[in-house]
């Protein structure tokens, strides 16, 4: 086969692009299959940044490192051949395959790997011309009627304000009631929506199994999203890199199967999973109000949502108890 790569990555999101760049820098021949027609095409989700521009930049860095991209090319299947795989579309071979194709991974489905089963659903709009939003704060709104199981938010973004909410999959997320409430806080007189987006967020934790011989899942495909905060971009970067490093070690004969290493590194989110189940019950608003007025609960929330290591940080726990005294 003319185009035989060491590593084929399905999905050019955060996890896939970081993985591709690192693997190429380690000397692997790498290809990325992306079903969208170009990097950062519409439908990408957000952080408080210009996500499309970040994805385009990551793509450029990966290309500069020698990665080959196949856009407009959705993964359907891979045939096992000679200790690797052949992907008839687009007609390439791979010694190793990574599924970085998001929450509803086709790679996981094709290889019978674990699937995400527990979800939040998020909706968001980007506003231009919205006045009165403090540009230095992430505004979070707890309301079990509007956002059961999660929160609403207003985030000052790049030239826009992002307003959204997420809730349990069984409920239908709707922005208008949140906008109605926020009209009392912000000035929507000259505001206009320039972009809308919505999508599922897996919050069931690490899927099992997340690998098979020659195949590994990473990012949302592996369920690497905090069940509590629903943040998946940091784990996508972190484990996209680790997936590349472990696959490179494996293929050059200096390391074991990547899954044998990553099973000790991929987070299991046990505590956060329990807290997610509690939030999923949709506690009443009076309970949120009471909890947030108690200093220990405020300190605990600060630890979970804003500390770099969250519940695993010894320093943050010491800080929490110091504040209680
Ligand atoms: C509304 C919303 C808001 C969010 N906000 C935040 C936030 O503020 N902070 C945070 O940390 N996380 C947030 N998340 C979660 C975050 O977006 C994801 O965890 C993160 O994007 C995961 O990166 P990924 O590369 O694993 O997957 P994705 O970003 O989903 O990328 C997967 C890529 O694979 C491609 N693909 C899919 N199927 C195929 C196929 N069959 N063949 C080829 N390509 C395919 C897709 O087109 C996509 O480009 C949010 C999610 C949503 C829905």
Short mmCIF file of N, CA, C and O in Angstrom, two decimals, residues 217-270:
data_model
loop_
_atom_site.label_atom_id
_atom_site.label_comp_id
_atom_site.label_asym_id
_atom_site.label_seq_id
_atom_site.Cartn_x
_atom_site.Cartn_y
_atom_site.Cartn_z
N UNK A 217 -8.44 4.63 22.45
CA UNK A 217 -9.32 5.81 22.46
C UNK A 217 -8.71 6.90 23.34
O UNK A 217 -8.06 6.61 24.35
N UNK A 218 -8.97 8.16 22.97
CA UNK A 218 -8.48 9.29 23.77
C UNK A 218 -9.50 10.43 23.69
O UNK A 218 -10.35 10.44 22.79
N UNK A 219 -9.44 11.36 24.63
CA UNK A 219 -10.37 12.50 24.63
C UNK A 219 -11.78 12.06 24.97
O UNK A 219 -12.00 11.09 25.71
N UNK A 220 -12.77 12.79 24.44
CA UNK A 220 -14.18 12.46 24.71
C UNK A 220 -14.50 11.01 24.33
O UNK A 220 -15.35 10.38 24.96
N UNK A 221 -13.85 10.50 23.30
CA UNK A 221 -14.13 9.12 22.87
C UNK A 221 -13.86 8.14 24.00
O UNK A 221 -14.56 7.12 24.14
N UNK A 222 -12.86 8.45 24.86
CA UNK A 222 -12.53 7.58 25.98
C UNK A 222 -13.30 7.95 27.24
O UNK A 222 -13.11 7.32 28.29
N UNK A 223 -14.14 8.98 27.16
CA UNK A 223 -14.87 9.44 28.35
C UNK A 223 -14.00 10.27 29.27
O UNK A 223 -14.29 10.38 30.47
N UNK A 224 -12.94 10.88 28.74
CA UNK A 224 -12.02 11.68 29.57
C UNK A 224 -12.57 13.11 29.74
O UNK A 224 -12.03 14.08 29.21
N UNK A 225 -13.66 13.19 30.45
CA UNK A 225 -14.32 14.47 30.73
C UNK A 225 -14.70 14.45 32.21
O UNK A 225 -15.24 13.45 32.68
N UNK A 226 -14.42 15.53 32.92
CA UNK A 226 -14.77 15.55 34.34
C UNK A 226 -16.29 15.43 34.49
O UNK A 226 -17.02 16.28 33.97
N UNK A 227 -16.79 14.40 35.18
CA UNK A 227 -18.24 14.27 35.33
C UNK A 227 -18.86 15.44 36.07
O UNK A 227 -20.04 15.71 35.91
N UNK A 228 -18.06 16.14 36.87
CA UNK A 228 -18.60 17.21 37.68
C UNK A 228 -18.63 18.53 36.92
O UNK A 228 -19.64 19.20 36.82
N UNK A 229 -17.47 18.93 36.38
CA UNK A 229 -17.40 20.24 35.71
C UNK A 229 -17.74 20.14 34.23
O UNK A 229 -17.93 21.15 33.57
N UNK A 230 -17.76 18.92 33.68
CA UNK A 230 -17.99 18.69 32.25
C UNK A 230 -16.86 19.27 31.39
O UNK A 230 -17.04 19.48 30.20
N UNK A 231 -15.71 19.51 31.99
CA UNK A 231 -14.55 20.02 31.23
C UNK A 231 -13.78 18.87 30.60
O UNK A 231 -13.36 17.94 31.28
N UNK A 232 -13.60 18.93 29.28
CA UNK A 232 -12.89 17.86 28.59
C UNK A 232 -11.70 18.35 27.79
O UNK A 232 -10.96 17.56 27.21
N UNK A 233 -11.50 19.68 27.74
CA UNK A 233 -10.44 20.20 26.87
C UNK A 233 -9.06 19.96 27.50
O UNK A 233 -8.13 19.51 26.82
N UNK A 234 -8.96 20.19 28.79
CA UNK A 234 -7.67 19.93 29.44
C UNK A 234 -7.28 18.46 29.34
O UNK A 234 -6.15 18.14 28.91
N UNK A 235 -8.17 17.49 29.68
CA UNK A 235 -7.77 16.09 29.49
C UNK A 235 -7.48 15.74 28.03
O UNK A 235 -6.63 14.88 27.76
N UNK A 236 -8.17 16.41 27.09
CA UNK A 236 -7.90 16.12 25.67
C UNK A 236 -6.45 16.49 25.33
O UNK A 236 -5.74 15.75 24.64
N UNK A 237 -6.01 17.65 25.80
CA UNK A 237 -4.61 18.05 25.57
C UNK A 237 -3.65 17.11 26.28
O UNK A 237 -2.69 16.62 25.71
N UNK A 238 -3.93 16.89 27.58
CA UNK A 238 -2.98 16.14 28.39
C UNK A 238 -2.83 14.71 27.89
O UNK A 238 -1.71 14.21 27.70
N UNK A 239 -3.96 14.04 27.65
CA UNK A 239 -3.85 12.63 27.28
C UNK A 239 -3.68 12.44 25.77
O UNK A 239 -3.25 11.37 25.34
N UNK A 240 -3.98 13.46 24.98
CA UNK A 240 -3.60 13.41 23.56
C UNK A 240 -2.08 13.30 23.47
O UNK A 240 -1.53 12.50 22.71
N UNK A 241 -1.40 14.10 24.28
CA UNK A 241 0.06 14.04 24.32
C UNK A 241 0.54 12.68 24.82
O UNK A 241 1.42 12.06 24.23
N UNK A 242 -0.04 12.19 25.93
CA UNK A 242 0.42 10.91 26.50
C UNK A 242 0.14 9.75 25.53
O UNK A 242 0.93 8.81 25.44
N UNK A 243 -0.99 9.82 24.82
CA UNK A 243 -1.29 8.76 23.85
C UNK A 243 -0.19 8.73 22.79
O UNK A 243 0.33 7.66 22.42
N UNK A 244 0.21 9.91 22.29
CA UNK A 244 1.25 9.98 21.26
C UNK A 244 2.56 9.41 21.79
O UNK A 244 3.25 8.63 21.12
N UNK A 245 2.91 9.80 23.02
CA UNK A 245 4.20 9.34 23.57
C UNK A 245 4.21 7.82 23.76
O UNK A 245 5.20 7.15 23.42
N UNK A 246 3.12 7.28 24.29
CA UNK A 246 3.11 5.83 24.56
C UNK A 246 3.04 5.03 23.26
O UNK A 246 3.66 3.97 23.17
N UNK A 247 2.34 5.55 22.25
CA UNK A 247 2.30 4.84 20.96
C UNK A 247 3.68 4.89 20.31
O UNK A 247 4.17 3.89 19.76
N UNK A 248 4.35 6.04 20.39
CA UNK A 248 5.70 6.14 19.80
C UNK A 248 6.66 5.17 20.49
O UNK A 248 7.44 4.47 19.82
N UNK A 249 6.59 5.10 21.82
CA UNK A 249 7.45 4.14 22.55
C UNK A 249 7.15 2.71 22.11
O UNK A 249 8.06 1.90 21.90
N UNK A 250 5.88 2.41 21.98
CA UNK A 250 5.46 1.05 21.62
C UNK A 250 5.95 0.69 20.21
O UNK A 250 6.53 -0.39 19.99
N UNK A 251 5.77 1.61 19.27
CA UNK A 251 6.12 1.30 17.89
C UNK A 251 7.63 1.26 17.67
O UNK A 251 8.11 0.56 16.77
N UNK A 252 8.40 1.99 18.49
CA UNK A 252 9.85 1.86 18.30
C UNK A 252 10.45 0.78 19.21
O UNK A 252 11.67 0.66 19.34
N UNK A 253 9.57 0.01 19.86
CA UNK A 253 10.01 -1.18 20.59
C UNK A 253 10.58 -0.90 21.96
O UNK A 253 11.14 -1.78 22.60
N UNK A 254 10.37 0.32 22.48
CA UNK A 254 10.93 0.64 23.80
C UNK A 254 9.86 0.66 24.89
O UNK A 254 10.18 0.90 26.06
N UNK A 255 8.60 0.46 24.53
CA UNK A 255 7.55 0.51 25.56
C UNK A 255 6.50 -0.56 25.35
O UNK A 255 6.40 -1.14 24.27
N UNK A 256 5.67 -0.83 26.40
CA UNK A 256 4.60 -1.82 26.28
C UNK A 256 3.42 -1.27 25.48
O UNK A 256 3.44 -0.11 25.06
N UNK A 257 2.39 -2.10 25.28
CA UNK A 257 1.15 -1.61 24.66
C UNK A 257 0.71 -0.33 25.38
O UNK A 257 0.70 -0.30 26.63
N UNK A 258 0.35 0.71 24.67
CA UNK A 258 -0.02 1.97 25.33
C UNK A 258 -1.08 1.81 26.41
O UNK A 258 -1.00 2.45 27.47
N UNK A 259 -2.05 0.91 26.20
CA UNK A 259 -3.12 0.76 27.20
C UNK A 259 -2.57 0.30 28.54
O UNK A 259 -3.09 0.67 29.60
N UNK A 260 -1.46 -0.50 28.51
CA UNK A 260 -0.89 -1.00 29.77
C UNK A 260 -0.31 0.16 30.59
O UNK A 260 -0.28 0.10 31.82
N UNK A 261 0.13 1.22 29.92
CA UNK A 261 0.64 2.40 30.61
C UNK A 261 -0.52 3.31 31.02
O UNK A 261 -0.62 3.77 32.16
N UNK A 262 -1.42 3.53 30.06
CA UNK A 262 -2.46 4.54 30.29
C UNK A 262 -3.54 4.09 31.27
O UNK A 262 -4.23 4.91 31.85
N UNK A 263 -3.66 2.77 31.47
CA UNK A 263 -4.65 2.30 32.46
C UNK A 263 -4.30 2.83 33.84
O UNK A 263 -5.17 3.00 34.69
N UNK A 264 -3.01 3.14 34.07
CA UNK A 264 -2.60 3.70 35.36
C UNK A 264 -2.69 5.23 35.36
O UNK A 264 -2.62 5.85 36.40
N UNK A 265 -2.83 5.83 34.17
CA UNK A 265 -2.81 7.30 34.09
C UNK A 265 -4.18 7.93 33.80
O UNK A 265 -4.46 9.03 34.26
N UNK A 266 -4.99 7.24 32.98
CA UNK A 266 -6.30 7.82 32.66
C UNK A 266 -7.11 7.96 33.96
O UNK A 266 -7.18 7.03 34.75
N UNK A 267 -7.71 9.13 34.17
CA UNK A 267 -8.47 9.32 35.42
C UNK A 267 -9.75 8.49 35.43
O UNK A 267 -10.37 8.29 34.40
N UNK A 268 -10.11 8.03 36.66
CA UNK A 268 -11.35 7.24 36.76
C UNK A 268 -12.52 8.07 37.25
O UNK A 268 -13.65 7.64 37.18
N UNK A 269 -12.24 9.24 37.78
CA UNK A 269 -13.29 10.17 38.20
C UNK A 269 -14.27 9.54 39.18
O UNK A 269 -15.48 9.77 39.09
N UNK A 270 -13.75 8.74 40.15
CA UNK A 270 -14.69 8.06 41.05
C UNK A 270 -15.49 9.05 41.89
O UNK A 270 -16.71 9.03 41.91
#
